[in-house]
mmCIF file of C-alpha atoms and ligand atoms in Angstrom:
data_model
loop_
_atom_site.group_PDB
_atom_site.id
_atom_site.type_symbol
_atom_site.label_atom_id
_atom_site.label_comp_id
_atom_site.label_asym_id
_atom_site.label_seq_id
_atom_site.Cartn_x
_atom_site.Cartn_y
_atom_site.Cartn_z
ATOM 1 C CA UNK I 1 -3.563 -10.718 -47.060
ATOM 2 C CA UNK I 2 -5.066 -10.663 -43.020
ATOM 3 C CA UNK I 3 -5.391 -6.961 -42.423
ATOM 4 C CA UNK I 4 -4.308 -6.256 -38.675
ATOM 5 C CA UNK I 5 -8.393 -6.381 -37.606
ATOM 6 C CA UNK I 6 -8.683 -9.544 -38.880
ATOM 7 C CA UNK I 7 -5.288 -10.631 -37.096
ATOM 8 C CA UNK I 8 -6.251 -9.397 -33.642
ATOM 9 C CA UNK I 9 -9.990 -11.026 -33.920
ATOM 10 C CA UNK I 10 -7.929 -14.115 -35.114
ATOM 11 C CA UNK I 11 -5.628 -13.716 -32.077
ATOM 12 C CA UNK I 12 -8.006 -13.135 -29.941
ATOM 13 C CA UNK I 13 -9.980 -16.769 -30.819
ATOM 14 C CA UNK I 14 -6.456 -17.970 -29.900
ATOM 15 C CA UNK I 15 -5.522 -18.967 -33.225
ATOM 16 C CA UNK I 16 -1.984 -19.930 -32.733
ATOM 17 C CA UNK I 17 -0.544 -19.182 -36.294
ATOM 18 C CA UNK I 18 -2.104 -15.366 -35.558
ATOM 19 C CA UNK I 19 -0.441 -14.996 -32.677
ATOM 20 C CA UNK I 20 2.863 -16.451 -34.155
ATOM 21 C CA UNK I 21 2.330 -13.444 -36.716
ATOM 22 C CA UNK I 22 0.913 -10.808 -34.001
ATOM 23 C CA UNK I 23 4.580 -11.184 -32.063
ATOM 24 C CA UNK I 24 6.474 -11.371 -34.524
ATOM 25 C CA UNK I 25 5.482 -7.978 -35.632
ATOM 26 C CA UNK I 26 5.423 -6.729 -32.421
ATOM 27 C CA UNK I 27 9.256 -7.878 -32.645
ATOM 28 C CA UNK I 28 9.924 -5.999 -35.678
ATOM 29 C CA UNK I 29 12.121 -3.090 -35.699
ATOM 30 C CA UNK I 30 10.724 -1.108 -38.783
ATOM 31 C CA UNK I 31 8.829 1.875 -37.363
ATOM 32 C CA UNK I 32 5.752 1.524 -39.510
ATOM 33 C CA UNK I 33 5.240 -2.112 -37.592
ATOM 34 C CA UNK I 34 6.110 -0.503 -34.476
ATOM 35 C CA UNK I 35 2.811 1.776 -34.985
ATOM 36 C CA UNK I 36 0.742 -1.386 -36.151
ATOM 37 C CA UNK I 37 2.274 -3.818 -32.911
ATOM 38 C CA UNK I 38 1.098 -0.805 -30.658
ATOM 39 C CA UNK I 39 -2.429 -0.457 -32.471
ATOM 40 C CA UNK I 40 -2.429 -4.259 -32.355
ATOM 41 C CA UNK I 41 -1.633 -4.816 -28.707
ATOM 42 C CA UNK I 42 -4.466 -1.953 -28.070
ATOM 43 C CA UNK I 43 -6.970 -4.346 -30.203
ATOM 44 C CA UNK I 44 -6.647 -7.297 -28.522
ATOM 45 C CA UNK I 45 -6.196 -5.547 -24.713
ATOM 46 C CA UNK I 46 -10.389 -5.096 -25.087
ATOM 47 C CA UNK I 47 -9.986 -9.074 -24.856
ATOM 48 C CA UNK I 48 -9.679 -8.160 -21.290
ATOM 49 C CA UNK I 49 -7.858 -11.934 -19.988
ATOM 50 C CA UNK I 50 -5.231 -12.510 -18.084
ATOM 51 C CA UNK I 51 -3.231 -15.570 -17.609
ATOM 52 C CA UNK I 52 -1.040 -16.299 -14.783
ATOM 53 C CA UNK I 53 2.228 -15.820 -15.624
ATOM 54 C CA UNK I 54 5.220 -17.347 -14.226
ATOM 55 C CA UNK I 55 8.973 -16.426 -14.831
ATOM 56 C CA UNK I 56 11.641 -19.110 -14.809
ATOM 57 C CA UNK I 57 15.381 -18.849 -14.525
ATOM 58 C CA UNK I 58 17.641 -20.633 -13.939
ATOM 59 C CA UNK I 59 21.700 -21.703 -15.153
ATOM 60 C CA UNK I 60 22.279 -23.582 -18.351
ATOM 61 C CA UNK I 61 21.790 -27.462 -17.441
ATOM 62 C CA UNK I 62 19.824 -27.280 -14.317
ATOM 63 C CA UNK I 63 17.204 -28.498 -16.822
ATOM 64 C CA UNK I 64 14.939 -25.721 -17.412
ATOM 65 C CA UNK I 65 13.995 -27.075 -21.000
ATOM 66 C CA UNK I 66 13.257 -30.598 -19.365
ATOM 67 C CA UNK I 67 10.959 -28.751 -16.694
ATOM 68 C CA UNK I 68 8.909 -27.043 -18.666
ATOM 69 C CA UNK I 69 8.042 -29.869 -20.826
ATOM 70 C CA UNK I 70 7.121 -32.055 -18.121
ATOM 71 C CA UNK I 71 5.109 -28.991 -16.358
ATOM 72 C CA UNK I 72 3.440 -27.929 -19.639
ATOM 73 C CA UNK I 73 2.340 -31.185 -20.251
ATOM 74 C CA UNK I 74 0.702 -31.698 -16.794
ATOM 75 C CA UNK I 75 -0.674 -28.361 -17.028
ATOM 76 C CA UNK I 76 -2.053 -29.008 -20.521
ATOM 77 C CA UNK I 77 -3.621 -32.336 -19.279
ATOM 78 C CA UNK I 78 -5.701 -30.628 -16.592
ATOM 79 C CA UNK I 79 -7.071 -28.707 -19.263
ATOM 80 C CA UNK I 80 -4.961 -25.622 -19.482
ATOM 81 C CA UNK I 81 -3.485 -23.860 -22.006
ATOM 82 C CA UNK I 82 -0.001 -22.932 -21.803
ATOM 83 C CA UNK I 83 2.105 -20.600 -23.927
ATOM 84 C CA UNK I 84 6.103 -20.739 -23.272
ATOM 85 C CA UNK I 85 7.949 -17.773 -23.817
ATOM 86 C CA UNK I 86 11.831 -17.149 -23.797
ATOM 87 C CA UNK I 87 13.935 -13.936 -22.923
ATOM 88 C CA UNK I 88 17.567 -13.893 -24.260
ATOM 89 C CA UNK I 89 19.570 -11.793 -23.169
ATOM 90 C CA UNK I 90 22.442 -13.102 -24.971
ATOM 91 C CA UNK I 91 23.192 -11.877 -28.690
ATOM 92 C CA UNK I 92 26.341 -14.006 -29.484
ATOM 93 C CA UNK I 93 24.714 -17.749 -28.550
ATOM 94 C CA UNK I 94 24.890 -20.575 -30.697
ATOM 95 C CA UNK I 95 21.942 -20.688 -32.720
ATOM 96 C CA UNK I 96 20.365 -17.438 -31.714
ATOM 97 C CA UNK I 97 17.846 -18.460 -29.207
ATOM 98 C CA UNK I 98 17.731 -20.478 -25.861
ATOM 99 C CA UNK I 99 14.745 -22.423 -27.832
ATOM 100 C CA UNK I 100 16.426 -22.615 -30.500
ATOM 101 C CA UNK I 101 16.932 -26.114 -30.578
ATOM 102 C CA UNK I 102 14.462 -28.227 -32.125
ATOM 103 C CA UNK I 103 15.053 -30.997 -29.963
ATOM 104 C CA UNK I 104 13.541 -29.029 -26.948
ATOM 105 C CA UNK I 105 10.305 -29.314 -25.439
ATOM 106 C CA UNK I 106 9.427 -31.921 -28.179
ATOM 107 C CA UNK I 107 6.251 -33.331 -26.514
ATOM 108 C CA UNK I 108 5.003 -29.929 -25.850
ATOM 109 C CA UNK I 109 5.796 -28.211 -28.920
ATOM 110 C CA UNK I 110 3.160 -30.898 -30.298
ATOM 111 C CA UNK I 111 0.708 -30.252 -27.723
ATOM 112 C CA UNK I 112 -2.339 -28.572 -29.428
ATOM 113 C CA UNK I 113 -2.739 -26.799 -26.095
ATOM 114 C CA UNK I 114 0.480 -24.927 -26.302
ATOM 115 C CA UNK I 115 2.321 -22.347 -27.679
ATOM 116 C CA UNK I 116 5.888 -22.255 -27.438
ATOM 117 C CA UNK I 117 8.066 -19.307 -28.901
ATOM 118 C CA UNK I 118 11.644 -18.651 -29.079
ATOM 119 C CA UNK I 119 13.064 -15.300 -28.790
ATOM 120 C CA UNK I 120 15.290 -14.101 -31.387
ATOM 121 C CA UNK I 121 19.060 -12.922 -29.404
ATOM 122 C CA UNK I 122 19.020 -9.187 -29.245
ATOM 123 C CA UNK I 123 21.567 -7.600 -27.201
ATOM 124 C CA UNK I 124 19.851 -4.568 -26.238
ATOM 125 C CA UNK I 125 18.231 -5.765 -22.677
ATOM 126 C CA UNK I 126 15.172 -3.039 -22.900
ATOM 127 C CA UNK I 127 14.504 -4.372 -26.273
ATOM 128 C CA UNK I 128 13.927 -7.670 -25.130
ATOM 129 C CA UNK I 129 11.821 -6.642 -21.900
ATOM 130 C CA UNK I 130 9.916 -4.673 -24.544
ATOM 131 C CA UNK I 131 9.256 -7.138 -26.675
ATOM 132 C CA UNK I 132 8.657 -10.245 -24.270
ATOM 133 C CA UNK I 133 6.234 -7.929 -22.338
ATOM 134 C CA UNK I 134 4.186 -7.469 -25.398
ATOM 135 C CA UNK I 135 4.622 -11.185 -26.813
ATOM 136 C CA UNK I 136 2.855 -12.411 -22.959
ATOM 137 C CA UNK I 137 0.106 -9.575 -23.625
ATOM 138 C CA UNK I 138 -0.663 -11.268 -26.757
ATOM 139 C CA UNK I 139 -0.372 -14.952 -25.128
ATOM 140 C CA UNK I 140 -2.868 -13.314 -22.745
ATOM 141 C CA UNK I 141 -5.324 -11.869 -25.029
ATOM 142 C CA UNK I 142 -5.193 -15.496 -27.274
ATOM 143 C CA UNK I 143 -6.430 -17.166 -23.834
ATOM 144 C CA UNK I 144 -3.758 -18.683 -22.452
ATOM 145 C CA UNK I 145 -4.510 -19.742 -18.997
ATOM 146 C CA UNK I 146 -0.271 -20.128 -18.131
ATOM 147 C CA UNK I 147 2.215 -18.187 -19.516
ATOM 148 C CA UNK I 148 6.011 -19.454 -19.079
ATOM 149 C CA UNK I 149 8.160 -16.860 -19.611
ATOM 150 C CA UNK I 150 11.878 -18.751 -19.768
ATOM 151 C CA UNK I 151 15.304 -16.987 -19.157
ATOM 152 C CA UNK I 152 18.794 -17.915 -18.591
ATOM 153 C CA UNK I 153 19.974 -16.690 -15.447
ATOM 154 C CA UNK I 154 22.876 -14.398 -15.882
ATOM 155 C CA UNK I 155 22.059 -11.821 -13.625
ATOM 156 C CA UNK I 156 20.293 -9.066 -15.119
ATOM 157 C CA UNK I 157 17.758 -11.059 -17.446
ATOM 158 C CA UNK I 158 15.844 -12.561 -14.060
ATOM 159 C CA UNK I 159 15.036 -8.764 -13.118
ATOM 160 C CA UNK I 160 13.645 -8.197 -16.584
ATOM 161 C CA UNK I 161 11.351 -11.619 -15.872
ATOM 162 C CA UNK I 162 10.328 -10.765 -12.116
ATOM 163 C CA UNK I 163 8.989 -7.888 -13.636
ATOM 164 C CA UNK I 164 6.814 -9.006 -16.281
ATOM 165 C CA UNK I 165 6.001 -12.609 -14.269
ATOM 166 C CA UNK I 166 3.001 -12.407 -11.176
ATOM 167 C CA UNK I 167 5.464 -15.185 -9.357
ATOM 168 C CA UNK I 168 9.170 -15.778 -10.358
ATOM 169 C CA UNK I 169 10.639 -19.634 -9.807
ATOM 170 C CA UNK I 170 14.480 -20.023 -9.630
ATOM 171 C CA UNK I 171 15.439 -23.670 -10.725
ATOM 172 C CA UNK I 172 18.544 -25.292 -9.014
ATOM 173 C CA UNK I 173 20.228 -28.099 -9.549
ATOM 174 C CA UNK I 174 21.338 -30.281 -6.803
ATOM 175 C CA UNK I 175 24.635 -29.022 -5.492
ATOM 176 C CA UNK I 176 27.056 -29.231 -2.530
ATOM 177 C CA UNK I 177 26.487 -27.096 0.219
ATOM 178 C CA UNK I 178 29.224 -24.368 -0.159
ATOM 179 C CA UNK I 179 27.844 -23.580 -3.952
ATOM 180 C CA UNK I 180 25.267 -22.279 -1.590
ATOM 181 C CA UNK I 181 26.565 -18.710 -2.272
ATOM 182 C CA UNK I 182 26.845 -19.082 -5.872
ATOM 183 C CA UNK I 183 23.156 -17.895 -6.189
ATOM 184 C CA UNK I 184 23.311 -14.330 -5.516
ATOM 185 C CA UNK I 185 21.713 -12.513 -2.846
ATOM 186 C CA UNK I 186 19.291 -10.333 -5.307
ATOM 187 C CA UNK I 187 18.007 -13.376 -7.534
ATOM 188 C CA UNK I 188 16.917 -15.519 -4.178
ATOM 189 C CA UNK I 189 15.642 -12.190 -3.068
ATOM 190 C CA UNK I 190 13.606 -12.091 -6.237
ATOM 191 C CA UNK I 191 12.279 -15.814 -5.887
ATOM 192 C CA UNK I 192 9.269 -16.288 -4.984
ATOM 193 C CA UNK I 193 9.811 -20.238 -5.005
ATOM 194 C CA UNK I 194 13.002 -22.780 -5.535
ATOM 195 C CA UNK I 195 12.695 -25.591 -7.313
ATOM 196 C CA UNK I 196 15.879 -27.760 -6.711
ATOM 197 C CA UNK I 197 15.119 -30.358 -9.891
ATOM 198 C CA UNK I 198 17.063 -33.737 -10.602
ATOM 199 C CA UNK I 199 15.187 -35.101 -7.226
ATOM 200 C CA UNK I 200 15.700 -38.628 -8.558
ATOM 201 C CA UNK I 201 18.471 -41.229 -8.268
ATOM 202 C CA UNK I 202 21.859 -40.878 -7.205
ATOM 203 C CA UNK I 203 21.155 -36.956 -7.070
ATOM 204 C CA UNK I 204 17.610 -37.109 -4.832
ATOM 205 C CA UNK I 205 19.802 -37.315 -1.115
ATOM 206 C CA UNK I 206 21.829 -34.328 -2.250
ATOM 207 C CA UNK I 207 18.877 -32.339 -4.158
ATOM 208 C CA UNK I 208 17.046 -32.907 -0.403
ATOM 209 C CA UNK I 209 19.856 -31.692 1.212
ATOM 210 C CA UNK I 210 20.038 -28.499 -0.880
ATOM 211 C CA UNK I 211 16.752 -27.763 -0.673
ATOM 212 C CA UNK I 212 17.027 -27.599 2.803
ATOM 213 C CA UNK I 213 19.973 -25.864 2.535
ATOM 214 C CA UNK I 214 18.121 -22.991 0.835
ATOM 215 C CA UNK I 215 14.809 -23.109 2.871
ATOM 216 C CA UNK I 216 17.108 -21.956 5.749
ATOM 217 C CA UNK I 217 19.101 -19.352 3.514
ATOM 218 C CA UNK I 218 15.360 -17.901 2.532
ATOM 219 C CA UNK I 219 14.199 -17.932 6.192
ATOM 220 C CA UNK I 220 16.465 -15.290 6.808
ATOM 221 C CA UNK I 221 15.610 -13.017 3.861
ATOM 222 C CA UNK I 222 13.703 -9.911 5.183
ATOM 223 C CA UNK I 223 10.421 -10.744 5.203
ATOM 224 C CA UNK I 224 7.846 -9.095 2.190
ATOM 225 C CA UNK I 225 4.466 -8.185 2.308
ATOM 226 C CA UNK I 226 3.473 -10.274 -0.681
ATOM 227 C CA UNK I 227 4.419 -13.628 1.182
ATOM 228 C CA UNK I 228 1.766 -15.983 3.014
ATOM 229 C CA UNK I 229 3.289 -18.116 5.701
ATOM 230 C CA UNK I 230 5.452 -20.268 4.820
ATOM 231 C CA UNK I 231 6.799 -18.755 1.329
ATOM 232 C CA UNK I 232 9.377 -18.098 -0.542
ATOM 233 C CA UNK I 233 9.861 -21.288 -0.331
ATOM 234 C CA UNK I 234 11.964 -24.137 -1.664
ATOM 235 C CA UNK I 235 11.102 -27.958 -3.095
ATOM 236 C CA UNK I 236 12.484 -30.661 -4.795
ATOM 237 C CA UNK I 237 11.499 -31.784 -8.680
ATOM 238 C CA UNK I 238 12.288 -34.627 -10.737
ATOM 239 C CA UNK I 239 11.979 -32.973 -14.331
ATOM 240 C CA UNK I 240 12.526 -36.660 -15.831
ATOM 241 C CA UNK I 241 10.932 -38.383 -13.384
ATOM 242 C CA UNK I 242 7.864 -35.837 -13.151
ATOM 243 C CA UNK I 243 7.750 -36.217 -9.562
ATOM 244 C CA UNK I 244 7.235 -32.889 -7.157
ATOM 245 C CA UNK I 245 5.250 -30.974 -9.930
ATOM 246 C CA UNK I 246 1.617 -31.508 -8.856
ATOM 247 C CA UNK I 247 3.069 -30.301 -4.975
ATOM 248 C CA UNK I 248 4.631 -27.963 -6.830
ATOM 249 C CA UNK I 249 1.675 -26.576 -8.861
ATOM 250 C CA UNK I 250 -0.452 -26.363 -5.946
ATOM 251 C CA UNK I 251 1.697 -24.105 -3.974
ATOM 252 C CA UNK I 252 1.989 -21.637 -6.571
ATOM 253 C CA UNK I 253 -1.847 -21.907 -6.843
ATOM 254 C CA UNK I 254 -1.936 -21.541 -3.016
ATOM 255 C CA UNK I 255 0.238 -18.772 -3.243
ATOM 256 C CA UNK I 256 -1.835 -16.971 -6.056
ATOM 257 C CA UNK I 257 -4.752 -17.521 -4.607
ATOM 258 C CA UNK I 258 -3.472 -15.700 -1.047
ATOM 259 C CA UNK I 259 -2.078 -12.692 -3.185
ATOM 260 C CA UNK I 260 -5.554 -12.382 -4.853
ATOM 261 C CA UNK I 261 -7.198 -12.327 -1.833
ATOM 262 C CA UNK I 262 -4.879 -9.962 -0.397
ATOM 263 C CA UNK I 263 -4.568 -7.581 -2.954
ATOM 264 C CA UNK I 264 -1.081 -8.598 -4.288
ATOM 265 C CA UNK I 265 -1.528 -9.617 -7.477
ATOM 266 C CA UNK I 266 -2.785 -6.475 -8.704
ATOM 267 C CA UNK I 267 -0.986 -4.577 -7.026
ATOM 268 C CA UNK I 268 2.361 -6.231 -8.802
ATOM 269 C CA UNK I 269 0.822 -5.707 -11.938
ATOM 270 C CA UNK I 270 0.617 -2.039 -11.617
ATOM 271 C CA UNK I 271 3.256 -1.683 -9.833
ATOM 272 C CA UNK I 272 5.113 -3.326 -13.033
ATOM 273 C CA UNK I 273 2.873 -1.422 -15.518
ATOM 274 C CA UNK I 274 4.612 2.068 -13.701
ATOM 275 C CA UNK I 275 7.787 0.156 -13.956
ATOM 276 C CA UNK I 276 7.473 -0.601 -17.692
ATOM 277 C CA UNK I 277 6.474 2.767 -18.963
ATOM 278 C CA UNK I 278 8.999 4.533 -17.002
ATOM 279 C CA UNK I 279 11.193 2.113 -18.563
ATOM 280 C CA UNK I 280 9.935 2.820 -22.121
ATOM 281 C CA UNK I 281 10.836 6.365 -21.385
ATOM 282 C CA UNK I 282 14.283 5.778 -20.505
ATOM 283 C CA UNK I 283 14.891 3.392 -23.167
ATOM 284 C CA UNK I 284 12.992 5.786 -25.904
ATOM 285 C CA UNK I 285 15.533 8.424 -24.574
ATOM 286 C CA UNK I 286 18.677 6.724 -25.044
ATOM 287 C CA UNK I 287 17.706 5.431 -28.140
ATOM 288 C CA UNK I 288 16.862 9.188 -29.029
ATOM 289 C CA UNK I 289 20.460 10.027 -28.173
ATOM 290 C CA UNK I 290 22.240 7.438 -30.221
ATOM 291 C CA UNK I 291 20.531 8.766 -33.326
ATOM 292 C CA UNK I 292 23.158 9.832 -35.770
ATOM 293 C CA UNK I 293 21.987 13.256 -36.163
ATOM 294 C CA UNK I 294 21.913 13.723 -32.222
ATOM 295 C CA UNK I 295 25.152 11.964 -32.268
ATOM 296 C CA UNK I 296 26.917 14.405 -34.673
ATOM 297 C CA UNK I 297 25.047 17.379 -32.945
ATOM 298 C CA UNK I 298 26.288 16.224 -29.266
ATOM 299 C CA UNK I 299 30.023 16.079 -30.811
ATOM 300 C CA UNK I 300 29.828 19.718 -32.063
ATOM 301 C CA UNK I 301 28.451 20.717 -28.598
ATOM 302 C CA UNK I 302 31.032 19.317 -26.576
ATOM 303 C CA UNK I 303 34.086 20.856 -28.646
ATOM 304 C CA UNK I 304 31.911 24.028 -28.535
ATOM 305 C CA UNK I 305 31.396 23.786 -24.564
ATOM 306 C CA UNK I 306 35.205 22.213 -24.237
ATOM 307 C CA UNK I 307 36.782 25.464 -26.260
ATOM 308 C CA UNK I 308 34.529 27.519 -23.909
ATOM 309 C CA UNK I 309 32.042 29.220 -26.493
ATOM 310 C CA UNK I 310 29.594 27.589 -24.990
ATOM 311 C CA UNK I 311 28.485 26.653 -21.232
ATOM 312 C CA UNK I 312 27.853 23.345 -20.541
ATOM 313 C CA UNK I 313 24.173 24.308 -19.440
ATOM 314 C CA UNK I 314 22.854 25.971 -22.819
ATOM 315 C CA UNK I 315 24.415 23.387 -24.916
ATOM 316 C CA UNK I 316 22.580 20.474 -22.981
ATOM 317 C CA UNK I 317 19.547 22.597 -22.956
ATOM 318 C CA UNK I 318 20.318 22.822 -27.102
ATOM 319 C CA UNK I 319 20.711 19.208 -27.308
ATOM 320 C CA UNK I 320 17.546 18.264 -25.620
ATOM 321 C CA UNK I 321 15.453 20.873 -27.361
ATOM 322 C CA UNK I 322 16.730 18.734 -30.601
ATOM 323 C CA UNK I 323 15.134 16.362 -29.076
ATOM 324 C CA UNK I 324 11.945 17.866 -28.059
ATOM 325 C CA UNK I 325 12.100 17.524 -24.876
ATOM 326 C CA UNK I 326 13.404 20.031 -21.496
ATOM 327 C CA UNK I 327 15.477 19.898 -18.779
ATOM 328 C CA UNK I 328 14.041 19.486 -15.504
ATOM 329 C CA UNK I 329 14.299 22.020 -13.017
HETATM 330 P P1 GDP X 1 18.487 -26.274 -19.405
HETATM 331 O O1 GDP X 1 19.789 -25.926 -20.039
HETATM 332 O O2 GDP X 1 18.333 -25.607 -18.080
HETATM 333 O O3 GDP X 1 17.296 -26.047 -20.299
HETATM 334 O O4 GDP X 1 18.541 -27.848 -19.077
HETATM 335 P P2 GDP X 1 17.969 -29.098 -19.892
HETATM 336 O O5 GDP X 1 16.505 -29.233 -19.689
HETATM 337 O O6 GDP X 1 18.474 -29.056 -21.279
HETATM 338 O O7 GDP X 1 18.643 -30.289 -19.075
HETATM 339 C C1 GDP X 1 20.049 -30.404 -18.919
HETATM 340 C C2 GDP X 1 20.389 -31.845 -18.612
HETATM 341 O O8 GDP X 1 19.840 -32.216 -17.350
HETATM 342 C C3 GDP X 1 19.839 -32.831 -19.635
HETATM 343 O O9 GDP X 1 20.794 -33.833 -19.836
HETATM 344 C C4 GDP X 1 18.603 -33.374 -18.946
HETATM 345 O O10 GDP X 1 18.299 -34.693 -19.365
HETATM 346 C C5 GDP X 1 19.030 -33.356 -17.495
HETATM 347 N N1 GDP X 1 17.868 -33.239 -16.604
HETATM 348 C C6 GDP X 1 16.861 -32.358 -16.691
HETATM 349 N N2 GDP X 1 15.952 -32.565 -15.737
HETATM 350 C C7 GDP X 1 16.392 -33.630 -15.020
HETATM 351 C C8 GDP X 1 15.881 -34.356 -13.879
HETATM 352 O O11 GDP X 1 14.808 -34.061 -13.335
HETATM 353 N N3 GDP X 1 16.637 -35.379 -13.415
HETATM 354 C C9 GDP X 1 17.828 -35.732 -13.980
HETATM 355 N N4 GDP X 1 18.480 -36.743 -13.460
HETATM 356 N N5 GDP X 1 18.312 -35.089 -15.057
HETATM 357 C C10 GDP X 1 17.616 -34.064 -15.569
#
């Protein structure tokens, strides 16, 4: 039996099969693993690394999968390592997990240079932010250079990603002008590049013609502080073909290597780290308040405070105090 020290020095040589076991406790819901994943995390932070990490999204079939097995693998053969997470926001899909499928990422997956982990479904959004955040930590620590972090996009999961990614990419398929506004307004906003992939074939005049089509729609997004000349920006890929990902790669290094210089990159980082714990708050609050015993307590309040033996002030101020905590003036 590993005892957690040994796991995080393990994880922390970037033994793969560690860090397999370091997230999925960090995953766990049992409250003893909750204090080990925290203690854990903590060990392996002294590791100090940091890996770039990019966010992905995009809708089912624009070939997401098919991307990031042809981009891992060229990443991998310049001598990176790459670790490919995936946030699921969905609880009732087929199989449980966007990676689920074994067919996926089959090259990859038997790269000795990767990592690739599926997320198990969870409904509860903060859960998942929680848990992905601390899964990339872990990638980080274990030396990854590139982290993936993979998500559907249906809607609120890409917000989750932008905030735990250094540079978000939104993956298109090639499409017909008017399905122009079937991206919405906040997710191009988040982009910090577009990938329009299937630029090969019958599809490459129309994937050039929607990439075009969105260079001009992010041209007249209000402009942001963290953007060099010339970005957001928006290219064609050939997932299949593996043609546009070395362009593709060294724009994003281009870009990372402005925001560094700039002062960017950290700031987004703790900007997100404020973002996170404020989060963490929230969500340890509302989980607080669906305890059972808070439950119960809140339903004896509000008859109290509805038959008018009680004003709606104290009993809030009662319910709170139950759990330890006071109402802001
Ligand atoms: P995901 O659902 O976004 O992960 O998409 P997949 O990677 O599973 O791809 C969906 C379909 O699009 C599959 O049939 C792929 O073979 C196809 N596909 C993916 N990338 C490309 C590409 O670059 N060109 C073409 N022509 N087809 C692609």
């Amino acid at each position: 039996m590993m005892t957690d020290a040994e796991l995080a020095t393990k994880v922390i040589q970037g033994d793969r099969r560690a860090l397999a076991r370091a997230i999925t406790l960090v995953e766990s819901a049992r409250s003893d693993h909750r204090a080990r994943a925290l203690a854990l995390i903590e060990a392996v932070g002294t590791a100090n690394r940091q890996a770039l990490r990019i966010g992905l999204s995009g809708t089912p079939g624009v070939g997401k999968s098919t991307f990031i097995e042809t981009f891992g693998c060229f990443l991998t053969a310049l001598g990176k390592r790459v670790a490919v997470l995936a946030v699921d926001p969905s609880s009732a899909r087929s199989g449980g997990s966007i990676l689920g499928d074994k067919t996926r990422m089959d090259r990859l997956s038997r790269d000795p240079n990767a990592f690739i982990r599926p997320s198990p479904s969870q409904s509860h959004l903060g859960g998942v932010s929680r848990r992905t955040r601390e899964a990339v930590a872990l990638c980080e620590a274990a030396g990854f250079d590139v982290v993936l972090i993979e998500t559907v996009g249906v809607g609120q999961s890409e917000t989750i990603v932008s905030e735990i990614s250094d540079l978000f990419l939104l993956l298109l398929a090639p499409a017909g002008g008017d399905e122009l506004q079937g991206v919405k307004r906040g997710i191009m906003e988040m982009a910090d590049m577009i990938l329009v992939n299937k630029a090969d074939g019958d599809l490459r005049a129309t994937a050039m013609r929607t990439c075009a089509d969105y260079s001009g729609a992010l041209r007249l997004l209000r402009k942001r502080p963290q953007d060099p000349q010339g970005f957001p920006c928006a290219m064609t890929v050939s997932a299949t073909e593996n043609t546009g990902i070395d362009a593709a790669w060294e724009k994003i290094c281009e870009l990372m290597q402005w925001r560094r210089d700039h002062g960017h990159y950290d700031r987004r980082r703790s900007d997100q780290s404020r973002f996170w714990f404020g989060e963490d708050v929230r969500q340890g609050l509302l989980a607080a308040l669906a305890h059972p015993k808070i439950q119960a307590q809140m339903e004896s309040l509000s008859q109290a405070v509805a038959q008018g033996d009680l004003r709606p002030e104290r009993a809030a101020q009662d319910l709170l105090d139950m759990i330890h905590i006071e109402i802001p003036q």
